[in-house]
Amino acid sequence: TLSRAAALRALADALPDGPVRARLDAAAQAHLAAGMPAVERGDFTTDHWLATFAALALDPVARP
């Protein structure tokens, strides 16, 4: 979910303002909201990579 959020944000950033960009931004927000609780669970098997995907989804500098 978090990797999808990062990908959707990267796609949206590549588009001019308009309805498609707005839909991609909304989808990215929905995926980010759904995935963030998993980052805070404290599960060793997922914490290290979920945090990476969360950072990519949240940081505009990290996006290509």
PDB file of C-alpha atoms in Angstrom:
ATOM      1  CA  THR A   1       0.000   0.000   0.000  1.00  0.00           C
ATOM      2  CA  LEU A   2       2.772   2.453   0.861  1.00  0.00           C
ATOM      3  CA  SER A   3       4.763   1.586  -2.249  1.00  0.00           C
ATOM      4  CA  ARG A   4       1.610   2.226  -4.291  1.00  0.00           C
ATOM      5  CA  ALA A   5       1.196   5.583  -2.566  1.00  0.00           C
ATOM      6  CA  ALA A   6       4.742   6.552  -3.542  1.00  0.00           C
ATOM      7  CA  ALA A   7       4.213   5.406  -7.136  1.00  0.00           C
ATOM      8  CA  LEU A   8       0.892   7.231  -7.444  1.00  0.00           C
ATOM      9  CA  ARG A   9       2.439  10.422  -6.107  1.00  0.00           C
ATOM     10  CA  ALA A  10       5.327  10.139  -8.567  1.00  0.00           C
ATOM     11  CA  LEU A  11       2.865   9.704 -11.429  1.00  0.00           C
ATOM     12  CA  ALA A  12       0.778  12.640 -10.258  1.00  0.00           C
ATOM     13  CA  ASP A  13       3.874  14.832  -9.961  1.00  0.00           C
ATOM     14  CA  ALA A  14       4.714  14.107 -13.596  1.00  0.00           C
ATOM     15  CA  LEU A  15       1.348  15.394 -14.834  1.00  0.00           C
ATOM     16  CA  PRO A  16       0.061  18.913 -15.295  1.00  0.00           C
ATOM     17  CA  ASP A  17      -2.736  20.136 -13.040  1.00  0.00           C
ATOM     18  CA  GLY A  18      -6.051  18.621 -13.999  1.00  0.00           C
ATOM     19  CA  PRO A  19      -8.570  15.916 -13.145  1.00  0.00           C
ATOM     20  CA  VAL A  20      -6.226  12.973 -13.717  1.00  0.00           C
ATOM     21  CA  ARG A  21      -3.568  14.443 -11.452  1.00  0.00           C
ATOM     22  CA  ALA A  22      -6.209  15.167  -8.803  1.00  0.00           C
ATOM     23  CA  ARG A  23      -7.459  11.566  -8.931  1.00  0.00           C
ATOM     24  CA  LEU A  24      -3.927  10.196  -8.631  1.00  0.00           C
ATOM     25  CA  ASP A  25      -3.239  12.508  -5.679  1.00  0.00           C
ATOM     26  CA  ALA A  26      -6.443  11.343  -3.984  1.00  0.00           C
ATOM     27  CA  ALA A  27      -5.571   7.695  -4.588  1.00  0.00           C
ATOM     28  CA  ALA A  28      -2.076   8.269  -3.181  1.00  0.00           C
ATOM     29  CA  GLN A  29      -3.561   9.847  -0.047  1.00  0.00           C
ATOM     30  CA  ALA A  30      -5.948   6.913   0.404  1.00  0.00           C
ATOM     31  CA  HIS A  31      -3.124   4.374   0.101  1.00  0.00           C
ATOM     32  CA  LEU A  32      -0.935   6.390   2.452  1.00  0.00           C
ATOM     33  CA  ALA A  33      -3.698   6.606   5.062  1.00  0.00           C
ATOM     34  CA  ALA A  34      -4.328   2.868   4.809  1.00  0.00           C
ATOM     35  CA  GLY A  35      -0.658   1.949   5.087  1.00  0.00           C
ATOM     36  CA  MET A  36       0.634   4.253   7.815  1.00  0.00           C
ATOM     37  CA  PRO A  37      -0.852   2.287  10.752  1.00  0.00           C
ATOM     38  CA  ALA A  38       1.292  -0.705   9.734  1.00  0.00           C
ATOM     39  CA  VAL A  39       4.451   1.401  10.171  1.00  0.00           C
ATOM     40  CA  GLU A  40       3.598   1.962  13.830  1.00  0.00           C
ATOM     41  CA  ARG A  41       2.857  -1.669  14.752  1.00  0.00           C
ATOM     42  CA  GLY A  42       6.390  -2.459  15.840  1.00  0.00           C
ATOM     43  CA  ASP A  43       6.683  -5.680  13.841  1.00  0.00           C
ATOM     44  CA  PHE A  44      10.388  -6.319  13.205  1.00  0.00           C
ATOM     45  CA  THR A  45       9.711  -8.271  10.015  1.00  0.00           C
ATOM     46  CA  THR A  46       8.120  -5.276   8.292  1.00  0.00           C
ATOM     47  CA  ASP A  47       9.241  -2.107  10.083  1.00  0.00           C
ATOM     48  CA  HIS A  48      12.453  -1.596   8.146  1.00  0.00           C
ATOM     49  CA  TRP A  49      10.914  -1.616   4.677  1.00  0.00           C
ATOM     50  CA  LEU A  50       7.532  -0.089   5.502  1.00  0.00           C
ATOM     51  CA  ALA A  51       9.277   2.974   6.882  1.00  0.00           C
ATOM     52  CA  THR A  52      11.231   3.278   3.619  1.00  0.00           C
ATOM     53  CA  PHE A  53       8.057   3.199   1.534  1.00  0.00           C
ATOM     54  CA  ALA A  54       6.387   5.679   3.881  1.00  0.00           C
ATOM     55  CA  ALA A  55       9.317   8.067   3.494  1.00  0.00           C
ATOM     56  CA  LEU A  56       9.156   7.780  -0.291  1.00  0.00           C
ATOM     57  CA  ALA A  57       5.421   8.491  -0.261  1.00  0.00           C
ATOM     58  CA  LEU A  58       5.755  11.493   2.042  1.00  0.00           C
ATOM     59  CA  ASP A  59       8.943  13.159   0.780  1.00  0.00           C
ATOM     60  CA  PRO A  60       8.618  14.995  -2.537  1.00  0.00           C
ATOM     61  CA  VAL A  61      12.420  15.149  -2.864  1.00  0.00           C
ATOM     62  CA  ALA A  62      12.679  11.353  -2.734  1.00  0.00           C
ATOM     63  CA  ARG A  63      10.335  10.893  -5.666  1.00  0.00           C
ATOM     64  CA  PRO A  64      11.878  10.632  -9.130  1.00  0.00           C
TER      65      PRO A  64
END
